[in-house]
Amino acid sequence: MSANSKNLLIELFVEELPPKALKKLGEAFTQVLVDSLKAQGLAAAEAVATSFASPRRLGLHLTHVAAKAADRAVQQKLMPVSVALDKDGQPTQALLKRLGGMGLDASAVAQLKRAPDGKAEALFLDSIQAGATLAEGAQKALDEALAKLPIPKVMTYQLADGWSDVKFVRPAHGLVALHGSELVPLQALGLTAGRETRGHRFEARVDRITVESADSYATQLREQGAVIASYAERRAEIVRQLNAAAAVQGLSPIEDEALLDEVNSLVERPNVLTCEFEPEFLAVPQECLILTMKANQKYFPLLDAAGKLTHKFLVVSNISPADASAVIGGNERVVRPRLSDAKFFFDQDRKKSLAERVSGLAKVVYHGKLGTQGERVERVRAIAKAIAALLGGAELSAQVDQAAHLAKADLLTDMVGEFPELQGIMGGYYARHDGLGDAVAMAIEDHYKPRFAGDALPRNEAGLVVAMADKLETLVGMFGIGQLPTGDKDPFALRRHALGLVRMLSERAGTLSLDALIAAAVPAFGALIQNPAAPLSDFIFDRLSGSLREQGYSAQEVDAVLALRPQSLGDISQRLAAVRAFAALPEAAALAAANKRIGNILKKSEEPVTASINPALLQEAAEQGLAAALAKVGPQADQLFAQGDFTASLSALASLRGPVDAFFDGVMVNAEDAALRANRLGLLKSLHEAMNRVADLARLAV
């Protein structure tokens, strides 16, 4: 970068931005500006960007930005030689017209270069393109950044002239653009860049801050404006204060990244205060209290060492008065009605048992084509009982049936009506209150799990069965009526349900067959749906394939294993490990290629092929050798496979490389004699089956 390189500051001062969108707005504003300035040659490759995003500003500080980009040589294709020059090599009217449009005349023809362009030749013009000035380049970058902001909802507002309208996320009132200490003449949203900005709405030392230079911006805002402009720095300060305030009480603040981001987007200079509420509210389930404090008030509840909620909480204030008692008192006063509502809901809900609420589900529509929630509950019960029968045990079957019958009853409670996120959780509390026992209560509480990637699985077997039944009912029902996900639209969360089912089958119920589960679920719908077994199985395996690749397995490894559609998902990780170990063997590539060749031969056979060998028809030494090797290695590999030692099973097959190579070098498979041909195809079929029990090794062929 040239000697005229300085640091650049761009700040857009606006009214309070949507807190849930601020983080993405700040990231997008910075990224587009940086990318554009670098693409135009104005910012060095090593330029360091600092993003500013607070409730009332979006900004960027970028190092190593030039006042003017370097000129650069460009080569422009004009037209094919056959069009540009006549048979005598003279310029055609088409070429002269093209040059005229570029401000050149016939004298420029001598400067043109001929060069290959595909199968023909073309004329090219070499020229020097002047580098963009910072004013031009930054204006282009700013326009692009504003156009690409992920604005959740656009506002239309009038400018000061009373006539012009502007559309933006919130009304903008100021624009700062400095290159070092020099003003960059930019315009945006009806504003002209200057060097004045504003600080904290209540605590700034001065009403307007005159920014001296790009490098003094953050310091001036902090000292004169009482604002921490950097999103990351402000967030880190909130975390520091939360931990410090909690440590004074010997407690820990609840961890919630989304809440932390939202609170960070509400304040410009955080001040964490400790508040408390009446301990008697702790009789309400802590999930209710935590949710109402986080969702409604943006508070951070404090937990003890055992993870139990205490009656203290933290508030992140945007002001720092000398006496904070009024702020503390105000927040304590505001939270009390919220907690009182939660206590009221909890007390009222317990006056009616879950069993008494079940009949009300018949009045709640689930889906126009699939009936009510009451009908859905009966389908889940039927599917759960079918799964329990596969696992065995009368006690499990009884627990599963009771849990499935009551699992959706909490949807009709006041608490879940107020906080839908608590469905299942409240059902567990109310089940214990009804005296149903921990096994059933736990199953009701856990039947929505896993709710998201990385979530815990149901804790007991009854919960696992009901959770699988619940997800299967959704998947089979929606696929049965043709409600499939499209693109990024998945209103019934079918992808999440499929991944949840895969996790439960892989980690906790590996002996169950996926196709058997789907087959067990379909009869619960009667004539409501078309049988969706094939497309649903494909969909679930697609989700599994994507999940395995995200875990670090290669596409080849995943394809090789899933090509066999293994029904026991619990052993897929062992199969993948075996394939990875096999692929590292020196014999792997040749055997994979041979396996692919064998598969193609068998596909092209006009007559059906059986995996049988007649030793009397083995005439060539190479086919006799392969049959003997397979007879020795095959049972060994099969035994290891049956024991679940997939790695050793595949490794045993590696010794077949020599006999396989010799077979293809010395034996004509498609012999004239039909009996010989059938016997050789039978030998290859036997070999193909032996080699592809763990995975389709042909998928490993390059």
XYZ file of C-alpha atoms in Angstrom:
702
model
C 0.000 0.000 0.000
C 1.290 3.459 -0.888
C 2.450 6.188 1.462
C -1.005 7.846 1.286
C -2.448 4.887 3.232
C -4.411 5.869 6.334
C -7.113 4.387 8.497
C -10.740 4.845 7.467
C -13.811 5.438 9.631
C -17.413 5.276 8.448
C -20.268 5.672 10.935
C -24.007 5.848 10.327
C -25.885 7.357 13.273
C -29.510 6.206 13.530
C -32.444 5.878 15.878
C -32.596 2.729 18.042
C -32.081 -0.349 15.870
C -34.041 -3.607 16.362
C -32.099 -5.423 19.106
C -32.557 -8.911 17.697
C -31.224 -7.774 14.318
C -28.340 -5.548 15.451
C -25.627 -8.194 15.477
C -26.332 -9.291 11.900
C -26.727 -5.691 10.741
C -23.327 -4.770 12.165
C -21.606 -7.825 10.710
C -23.129 -7.333 7.261
C -22.368 -3.591 7.194
C -18.713 -4.234 8.004
C -18.261 -7.244 5.720
C -19.690 -5.634 2.595
C -17.701 -2.419 3.121
C -14.448 -4.320 3.625
C -14.999 -6.670 0.697
C -15.850 -3.811 -1.662
C -12.907 -1.628 -0.640
C -10.494 -4.543 -1.014
C -11.977 -5.525 -4.386
C -11.443 -1.976 -5.641
C -7.812 -1.999 -4.506
C -8.372 0.713 -1.895
C -7.815 -1.467 1.178
C -4.744 -3.644 1.639
C -5.122 -7.401 1.957
C -3.778 -7.183 5.519
C -6.200 -4.402 6.481
C -7.742 -4.941 9.921
C -11.452 -4.214 10.356
C -13.119 -3.218 13.611
C -16.892 -3.349 13.549
C -19.009 -0.887 15.525
C -22.632 -1.698 16.265
C -24.615 -0.197 19.110
C -28.333 0.585 19.465
C -27.824 3.918 17.679
C -24.963 3.354 15.248
C -23.362 1.114 12.646
C -19.726 1.746 11.898
C -16.393 0.487 10.619
C -12.758 1.279 11.349
C -10.445 -0.124 8.653
C -6.656 0.121 8.603
C -4.404 0.564 5.545
C -6.814 2.320 3.200
C -5.373 4.309 0.288
C -6.590 7.699 -0.920
C -6.470 6.314 -4.455
C -6.192 2.777 -5.763
C -3.218 1.944 -7.984
C -3.699 2.077 -11.739
C -3.830 -1.366 -13.282
C -3.315 -2.918 -16.665
C -6.433 -4.455 -18.177
C -6.928 -6.456 -21.343
C -10.284 -6.126 -23.057
C -11.556 -8.544 -25.653
C -13.015 -6.708 -28.644
C -14.216 -9.299 -31.188
C -13.100 -12.361 -33.168
C -10.415 -11.700 -35.804
C -12.736 -13.115 -38.472
C -15.171 -10.288 -37.729
C -12.636 -7.524 -36.995
C -10.432 -7.874 -40.113
C -11.250 -8.469 -43.768
C -9.432 -10.941 -46.023
C -6.719 -8.347 -46.627
C -6.152 -7.825 -42.922
C -7.778 -4.396 -42.904
C -10.143 -3.280 -40.136
C -13.817 -3.818 -40.824
C -16.523 -1.292 -40.133
C -17.570 -3.393 -37.130
C -14.117 -2.987 -35.549
C -13.907 0.735 -36.338
C -17.341 1.277 -34.850
C -16.358 -0.603 -31.678
C -13.176 1.494 -31.349
C -15.139 4.688 -31.966
C -17.442 3.808 -29.125
C -14.377 3.633 -26.898
C -13.099 7.034 -28.001
C -10.434 5.591 -30.327
C -9.864 5.823 -34.085
C -8.261 3.662 -36.790
C -4.769 4.473 -35.518
C -5.456 2.266 -32.510
C -5.690 -0.850 -34.715
C -1.896 -1.187 -34.704
C -1.945 -1.444 -30.883
C -4.378 -4.361 -30.833
C -3.128 -7.861 -30.041
C -4.178 -11.152 -31.599
C -4.481 -14.051 -29.204
C -6.203 -17.443 -29.100
C -9.733 -17.392 -27.718
C -11.043 -20.918 -27.539
C -10.870 -22.459 -30.994
C -10.582 -19.108 -32.769
C -8.504 -15.937 -32.528
C -9.687 -12.606 -31.163
C -8.420 -9.040 -30.951
C -7.591 -7.621 -27.530
C -6.906 -4.058 -26.410
C -4.386 -3.454 -23.623
C -4.967 -0.323 -21.584
C -4.298 1.208 -18.202
C -7.340 1.612 -15.986
C -7.095 4.458 -13.511
C -7.545 3.404 -9.898
C -10.633 4.597 -8.059
C -10.327 7.503 -5.655
C -11.372 6.858 -2.058
C -14.371 9.167 -2.447
C -15.593 7.151 -5.451
C -14.756 3.752 -4.017
C -16.103 4.394 -0.520
C -19.337 5.788 -1.973
C -19.757 2.640 -4.043
C -18.975 0.450 -1.034
C -21.383 2.340 1.233
C -24.210 2.169 -1.300
C -23.633 -1.562 -1.663
C -23.460 -2.120 2.106
C -26.746 -0.305 2.735
C -28.450 -2.166 -0.103
C -27.355 -5.558 1.235
C -28.198 -5.050 4.900
C -30.402 -7.899 6.227
C -33.158 -5.518 7.296
C -36.053 -7.391 8.969
C -38.590 -4.643 8.227
C -38.079 -1.399 6.316
C -39.365 1.972 7.561
C -40.302 4.880 5.340
C -39.654 8.328 6.766
C -39.411 11.918 5.541
C -36.256 13.976 5.375
C -35.969 17.446 6.875
C -37.154 19.067 3.619
C -40.597 17.577 4.241
C -40.853 16.222 0.689
C -38.298 13.457 0.210
C -38.910 9.938 1.484
C -36.208 7.489 2.546
C -36.544 3.786 3.261
C -34.279 2.243 5.893
C -34.449 0.069 8.988
C -34.685 3.170 11.231
C -34.400 6.929 10.549
C -30.757 7.948 10.048
C -29.560 11.295 11.433
C -25.831 11.429 10.867
C -22.974 10.196 8.705
C -19.263 10.365 9.560
C -16.528 9.480 7.064
C -12.878 10.179 7.857
C -9.665 9.086 6.172
C -7.176 9.717 8.902
C -8.310 13.181 9.945
C -9.525 14.167 6.475
C -13.221 14.254 5.618
C -14.382 11.872 2.872
C -17.294 13.409 0.922
C -19.888 10.613 1.076
C -23.659 10.749 0.872
C -26.301 8.260 1.988
C -29.976 8.255 3.009
C -30.245 11.987 2.369
C -27.220 12.719 4.590
C -23.854 14.275 3.763
C -20.823 13.033 5.649
C -19.305 15.229 8.329
C -17.297 14.634 11.476
C -19.992 15.082 14.137
C -21.713 12.241 15.974
C -23.598 11.809 19.220
C -22.965 9.733 22.299
C -25.148 8.190 24.974
C -28.694 9.522 24.977
C -28.566 10.328 28.715
C -24.969 10.226 29.927
C -22.840 11.834 27.217
C -20.609 14.675 28.471
C -21.341 16.730 25.331
C -24.342 16.831 23.036
C -22.308 16.550 19.833
C -18.899 14.938 19.515
C -16.510 16.236 16.860
C -14.468 13.236 15.760
C -10.846 14.309 15.321
C -9.680 11.310 13.310
C -10.566 7.748 12.410
C -8.284 6.464 15.165
C -9.714 8.689 17.906
C -13.338 7.712 17.239
C -13.714 4.824 19.719
C -11.842 6.652 22.488
C -13.796 9.880 22.028
C -17.102 8.016 22.067
C -16.139 6.235 25.268
C -14.781 9.310 27.079
C -17.006 12.090 25.762
C -20.063 10.091 24.716
C -20.203 7.348 27.379
C -20.573 4.756 24.622
C -18.711 1.498 23.974
C -19.179 1.422 20.217
C -17.637 -1.992 19.529
C -20.232 -4.751 19.697
C -17.670 -7.361 20.741
C -16.025 -5.130 23.347
C -19.377 -4.151 24.863
C -20.469 -7.797 24.994
C -17.248 -8.798 26.734
C -17.783 -6.016 29.269
C -21.295 -7.292 30.015
C -19.963 -10.819 30.565
C -17.245 -9.476 32.866
C -19.727 -7.487 34.938
C -22.236 -10.370 35.094
C -19.610 -12.789 36.389
C -18.229 -10.250 38.855
C -21.672 -9.391 40.264
C -22.623 -13.071 40.523
C -19.344 -13.926 42.244
C -20.087 -11.403 44.993
C -23.221 -13.449 45.786
C -21.421 -16.779 45.421
C -23.700 -17.617 42.480
C -23.537 -18.026 38.701
C -25.511 -16.175 35.993
C -27.528 -18.356 33.656
C -25.792 -18.956 30.318
C -27.822 -17.779 27.333
C -25.968 -16.516 24.270
C -29.115 -15.230 22.547
C -30.151 -13.243 25.636
C -26.626 -11.861 25.949
C -26.697 -10.699 22.330
C -30.125 -9.110 22.750
C -29.167 -7.256 25.933
C -25.912 -6.136 24.318
C -28.024 -4.676 21.532
C -30.113 -2.669 24.001
C -27.359 -0.774 25.835
C -24.494 1.505 24.842
C -22.701 1.520 28.193
C -23.679 -1.494 30.309
C -24.053 -1.333 34.055
C -24.927 -4.622 35.776
C -27.037 -4.391 38.947
C -28.094 -7.084 41.412
C -31.798 -7.389 42.243
C -34.000 -9.904 44.055
C -37.582 -11.097 44.395
C -39.552 -12.741 47.199
C -38.262 -16.281 47.947
C -41.809 -17.718 48.078
C -41.960 -17.500 44.272
C -39.353 -20.284 44.163
C -42.196 -22.738 44.814
C -43.049 -22.293 41.119
C -41.024 -24.543 38.760
C -37.792 -22.743 38.020
C -38.203 -23.164 34.253
C -41.276 -20.896 34.445
C -39.528 -18.221 36.478
C -36.379 -18.312 34.363
C -38.345 -18.051 31.127
C -40.499 -15.131 32.277
C -37.438 -13.238 33.544
C -35.475 -13.846 30.350
C -38.218 -13.510 27.749
C -40.226 -10.654 29.234
C -37.672 -8.659 31.218
C -34.271 -9.561 29.699
C -32.908 -10.407 33.152
C -30.161 -12.895 34.016
C -31.371 -15.272 36.772
C -28.724 -16.411 39.266
C -28.172 -20.099 40.015
C -26.489 -21.802 42.927
C -23.707 -24.377 42.619
C -26.239 -27.158 42.032
C -27.859 -25.262 39.156
C -30.925 -24.386 41.211
C -32.602 -21.004 40.780
C -32.190 -18.479 43.592
C -34.286 -15.396 44.355
C -31.608 -13.052 42.979
C -31.150 -11.866 39.394
C -29.001 -9.442 37.403
C -30.133 -6.487 35.320
C -28.037 -4.910 32.565
C -28.879 -1.219 32.771
C -28.063 1.431 30.179
C -27.482 4.099 32.844
C -25.040 4.378 35.738
C -26.491 6.698 38.407
C -24.510 7.417 41.550
C -27.362 5.931 43.559
C -28.722 2.887 41.719
C -31.407 2.105 44.307
C -34.181 3.584 42.175
C -33.157 1.491 39.167
C -32.902 -1.654 41.304
C -36.231 -0.972 42.984
C -37.925 -0.313 39.673
C -36.777 -3.609 38.190
C -37.784 -5.524 41.309
C -41.193 -3.901 41.186
C -41.629 -4.726 37.486
C -40.713 -8.408 37.795
C -43.087 -9.086 40.686
C -46.332 -9.098 38.618
C -44.692 -11.397 36.075
C -43.756 -13.894 38.767
C -47.192 -13.552 40.333
C -48.760 -14.457 36.979
C -46.538 -17.538 36.732
C -47.514 -18.612 40.257
C -51.196 -18.076 39.468
C -50.973 -20.160 36.283
C -49.156 -22.944 38.142
C -51.675 -23.012 40.971
C -54.674 -22.956 38.623
C -53.296 -25.670 36.345
C -52.848 -28.107 39.218
C -56.562 -27.930 40.048
C -57.267 -30.138 37.028
C -55.364 -33.358 36.288
C -53.745 -34.137 32.958
C -56.151 -37.037 32.451
C -59.099 -34.658 32.797
C -57.670 -32.418 30.100
C -57.167 -35.107 27.441
C -60.755 -34.957 26.160
C -60.268 -31.264 25.383
C -57.640 -32.143 22.773
C -60.474 -33.350 20.531
C -61.440 -29.676 20.099
C -57.947 -28.560 19.049
C -57.247 -28.812 15.304
C -53.880 -30.333 14.506
C -54.037 -30.308 10.686
C -56.892 -30.019 8.232
C -56.075 -33.399 6.657
C -54.927 -35.181 9.810
C -57.623 -34.213 12.282
C -57.413 -32.969 15.861
C -54.764 -33.178 18.540
C -56.960 -35.807 20.195
C -56.773 -37.999 17.085
C -53.063 -37.385 16.895
C -52.619 -38.542 20.496
C -54.307 -41.837 19.638
C -51.943 -42.306 16.677
C -48.917 -41.598 18.865
C -50.223 -44.122 21.404
C -50.618 -46.779 18.721
C -47.146 -46.165 17.314
C -45.591 -46.089 20.786
C -47.204 -49.427 21.682
C -45.918 -50.938 18.426
C -42.358 -49.756 19.206
C -42.627 -51.010 22.787
C -43.672 -54.410 21.409
C -40.494 -54.501 19.306
C -38.432 -53.776 22.411
C -40.442 -56.153 24.625
C -41.695 -55.856 28.181
C -45.229 -55.468 29.551
C -44.148 -52.841 32.091
C -42.552 -50.697 29.391
C -45.650 -51.049 27.215
C -47.901 -49.846 30.046
C -45.672 -46.856 30.881
C -45.410 -45.912 27.217
C -49.162 -46.060 26.684
C -49.908 -43.884 29.709
C -47.208 -41.342 28.841
C -48.305 -41.112 25.191
C -51.941 -40.705 26.281
C -51.105 -37.723 28.524
C -48.110 -36.218 26.692
C -50.063 -33.471 24.899
C -52.481 -32.628 27.725
C -50.329 -29.743 28.985
C -51.055 -27.884 25.732
C -54.364 -26.942 27.338
C -52.825 -25.511 30.524
C -52.558 -21.790 31.247
C -48.787 -21.992 31.740
C -48.101 -23.529 28.325
C -50.617 -21.158 26.787
C -48.501 -18.276 28.088
C -45.136 -19.942 27.450
C -45.344 -22.516 24.611
C -41.637 -23.244 25.106
C -42.580 -25.086 28.324
C -44.695 -27.774 26.659
C -43.575 -31.164 27.869
C -41.686 -29.635 30.785
C -44.893 -28.571 32.509
C -46.485 -31.885 31.633
C -43.748 -33.553 33.685
C -44.444 -31.332 36.700
C -48.193 -31.851 36.489
C -47.763 -35.627 36.059
C -45.776 -35.794 39.302
C -48.456 -33.694 41.020
C -51.056 -36.193 39.768
C -49.055 -39.020 41.375
C -48.109 -40.747 38.113
C -44.559 -41.567 39.160
C -41.174 -40.498 37.878
C -40.979 -42.932 34.934
C -44.171 -41.623 33.284
C -43.527 -37.996 34.284
C -40.025 -38.154 32.849
C -41.329 -39.675 29.620
C -43.917 -36.886 29.252
C -41.302 -34.228 29.968
C -38.770 -35.677 27.521
C -40.960 -36.720 24.611
C -40.104 -33.608 22.567
C -36.372 -34.315 22.856
C -34.062 -33.796 21.142
C -35.512 -30.356 20.434
C -32.408 -29.072 18.628
C -28.940 -30.184 17.512
C -26.881 -31.206 20.506
C -29.877 -31.451 22.850
C -30.006 -34.307 25.362
C -31.942 -37.457 24.478
C -34.835 -38.734 26.625
C -33.553 -40.013 29.955
C -35.508 -43.279 30.253
C -36.691 -45.981 27.873
C -40.353 -44.960 28.059
C -39.423 -41.390 27.109
C -37.304 -42.682 24.242
C -40.177 -44.743 22.847
C -42.738 -41.918 23.124
C -40.274 -39.433 21.597
C -39.673 -41.746 18.635
C -43.416 -42.308 18.260
C -44.114 -38.568 18.354
C -41.546 -37.836 15.658
C -42.613 -40.787 13.530
C -46.241 -39.672 13.700
C -45.265 -36.232 12.404
C -42.979 -37.582 9.661
C -45.295 -40.330 8.429
C -48.356 -38.085 8.596
C -46.841 -35.145 6.735
C -45.187 -37.307 4.093
C -48.415 -39.279 3.754
C -50.370 -36.147 2.776
C -47.554 -34.709 0.644
C -46.460 -31.931 3.022
C -42.735 -32.222 2.263
C -40.095 -29.575 3.027
C -39.134 -27.408 0.050
C -35.930 -25.368 -0.100
C -35.515 -23.482 3.159
C -39.206 -23.885 4.028
C -39.931 -26.570 6.609
C -42.964 -25.376 8.613
C -43.397 -28.691 10.440
C -39.675 -29.060 11.261
C -39.505 -32.402 9.460
C -35.735 -32.151 8.986
C -35.267 -31.641 12.719
C -37.628 -34.535 13.500
C -35.718 -36.810 11.119
C -32.374 -35.923 12.683
C -33.818 -36.442 16.151
C -35.089 -39.889 15.154
C -31.691 -40.738 13.646
C -29.915 -39.734 16.858
C -32.217 -41.834 19.041
C -31.839 -44.872 16.784
C -28.070 -44.410 16.522
C -27.282 -43.719 20.160
C -29.966 -45.473 22.189
C -32.058 -47.882 20.090
C -29.568 -49.255 17.593
C -31.217 -52.673 17.321
C -34.455 -51.274 15.885
C -34.897 -51.289 12.109
C -35.775 -47.957 10.519
C -38.012 -49.522 7.869
C -39.718 -51.652 10.534
C -40.480 -48.518 12.565
C -41.968 -46.733 9.564
C -44.017 -49.841 8.712
C -45.256 -49.983 12.313
C -46.338 -46.334 12.202
C -48.300 -46.362 8.927
C -51.315 -48.444 10.136
C -52.068 -45.847 12.843
C -53.318 -43.469 10.120
C -55.775 -45.859 8.496
C -57.057 -44.425 5.215
C -55.974 -40.845 5.980
C -52.681 -41.093 4.090
C -50.870 -42.764 1.230
C -48.064 -45.084 2.344
C -44.978 -42.832 2.410
C -42.420 -45.519 3.376
C -40.066 -45.199 0.371
C -39.803 -41.368 0.135
C -39.673 -41.028 3.927
C -36.864 -43.581 4.196
C -34.954 -41.693 1.483
C -35.502 -38.420 3.334
C -34.232 -39.800 6.651
C -31.139 -41.306 5.028
C -30.456 -37.967 3.316
C -30.559 -36.240 6.730
C -28.282 -38.953 8.125
C -25.846 -38.516 5.239
C -25.591 -34.773 5.809
C -25.158 -35.250 9.555
C -22.324 -37.757 9.075
C -20.474 -35.462 6.665
C -20.757 -32.645 9.210
C -19.132 -34.990 11.728
C -16.034 -35.222 9.524
C -16.602 -38.316 7.408
C -15.876 -37.975 3.699
C -18.613 -38.136 1.093
C -17.088 -41.363 -0.282
C -17.077 -43.042 3.136
C -20.668 -42.013 3.860
C -21.915 -43.044 0.409
C -20.190 -46.426 0.685
C -21.876 -47.245 3.992
C -25.332 -45.759 3.340
C -25.571 -47.298 -0.139
C -26.445 -50.574 1.630
C -29.242 -48.837 3.579
C -28.213 -50.437 6.906
C -31.328 -50.752 9.029
C -29.476 -50.834 12.333
C -28.281 -47.251 12.642
C -26.414 -48.040 15.843
C -23.527 -49.697 14.004
C -23.041 -47.047 11.304
C -20.150 -45.395 13.133
C -18.367 -48.766 13.344
C -18.985 -49.346 9.634
C -17.547 -45.926 8.813
C -14.476 -46.588 10.948
C -14.010 -49.921 9.139
C -14.298 -48.281 5.718
C -11.768 -45.623 6.707
C -9.326 -48.288 7.916
C -9.869 -50.375 4.768
C -9.289 -47.365 2.492
C -5.862 -46.903 4.089
C -4.751 -50.420 3.073
C -2.502 -50.746 -0.023
C -4.932 -53.282 -1.533
C -7.985 -51.005 -1.132
C -7.872 -49.082 -4.407
C -7.481 -52.215 -6.560
C -10.216 -54.099 -4.710
C -12.598 -51.123 -4.882
C -12.016 -50.835 -8.632
C -12.495 -54.578 -9.052
C -15.683 -54.448 -7.006
C -17.021 -51.719 -9.256
C -16.114 -53.772 -12.318
C -17.843 -56.847 -10.875
C -20.971 -54.811 -10.177
C -21.089 -53.584 -13.765
C -20.615 -57.118 -15.127
C -23.436 -58.473 -12.979
C -25.759 -55.624 -14.012
C -25.150 -56.355 -17.699
C -25.861 -60.060 -17.368
C -28.934 -60.997 -19.376
C -29.738 -64.037 -17.267
C -30.324 -64.072 -13.505
C -27.186 -64.743 -11.480
C -27.087 -66.791 -8.273
C -24.216 -66.769 -5.795
C -23.318 -70.423 -6.303
C -20.159 -72.149 -7.585
C -19.800 -75.571 -9.215
C -16.174 -76.638 -8.522
C -16.302 -79.060 -11.469
C -16.742 -76.153 -13.897
C -13.722 -74.210 -12.641
C -11.377 -74.815 -15.566
C -8.826 -71.975 -15.470
C -6.169 -71.858 -12.756
C -7.045 -68.225 -11.946
C -10.719 -68.985 -11.302
C -9.789 -72.022 -9.240
C -7.423 -69.845 -7.211
C -10.069 -67.164 -6.628
C -12.673 -69.739 -5.590
C -10.227 -71.348 -3.178
C -9.221 -67.989 -1.687
C -12.864 -66.954 -1.309
C -13.728 -70.294 0.328
C -10.968 -69.673 2.865
C -11.425 -65.938 3.506
C -15.198 -65.633 3.079
C -16.281 -67.581 6.203
C -13.633 -65.804 8.239
C -14.891 -62.373 7.082
C -18.516 -63.453 7.680
C -17.753 -64.576 11.215
C -16.018 -61.305 12.034
C -18.972 -59.399 10.527
C -21.425 -61.366 12.667
C -19.357 -60.465 15.738
C -19.595 -56.780 14.816
C -15.870 -56.464 14.065
C -16.343 -54.698 10.745
C -12.766 -53.447 10.532
C -11.301 -56.948 10.848
C -13.922 -58.295 8.411
C -12.866 -55.862 5.682
C -9.183 -56.335 6.447
C -9.560 -60.091 5.933
C -10.827 -59.445 2.403
C -7.631 -57.552 1.506
C -5.882 -60.874 0.856
C -8.187 -61.410 -2.138
C -6.458 -58.733 -4.185
C -3.975 -61.115 -5.822
C -6.533 -63.779 -6.780
C -8.954 -61.116 -8.044
C -6.290 -59.459 -10.223
C -5.239 -62.863 -11.574
C -8.871 -63.743 -12.353
C -9.465 -60.661 -14.458
C -6.089 -61.059 -16.180
C -6.591 -64.696 -17.145
C -10.299 -65.536 -17.260
C -12.938 -64.659 -19.843
C -16.127 -64.202 -17.829
C -18.547 -64.185 -20.761
C -17.485 -67.546 -22.121
C -19.262 -69.109 -25.115
C -20.328 -72.073 -23.009
C -23.455 -71.050 -21.060
C -22.654 -73.285 -18.090
C -19.118 -71.913 -17.791
C -20.421 -68.365 -18.093
C -23.078 -68.901 -15.412
C -20.529 -70.497 -13.069
C -18.081 -67.621 -13.462
C -20.850 -65.102 -12.915
C -21.869 -67.085 -9.816
C -18.283 -66.867 -8.549
C -18.295 -63.096 -9.065
C -21.698 -62.811 -7.391
C -20.383 -64.719 -4.353
C -17.322 -62.466 -4.249
C -19.483 -59.339 -4.618
C -21.716 -60.340 -1.707
C -18.729 -61.162 0.496
C -17.046 -57.849 -0.223
C -20.096 -55.656 0.291
C -21.530 -56.683 3.630
C -20.043 -53.742 5.546
C -20.239 -51.159 2.750
C -20.451 -50.806 -1.009
C -16.719 -50.795 -1.682
C -17.279 -49.749 -5.294
C -18.135 -46.272 -3.941
C -14.479 -45.956 -2.848
C -13.207 -46.354 -6.421
C -11.745 -43.142 -7.817
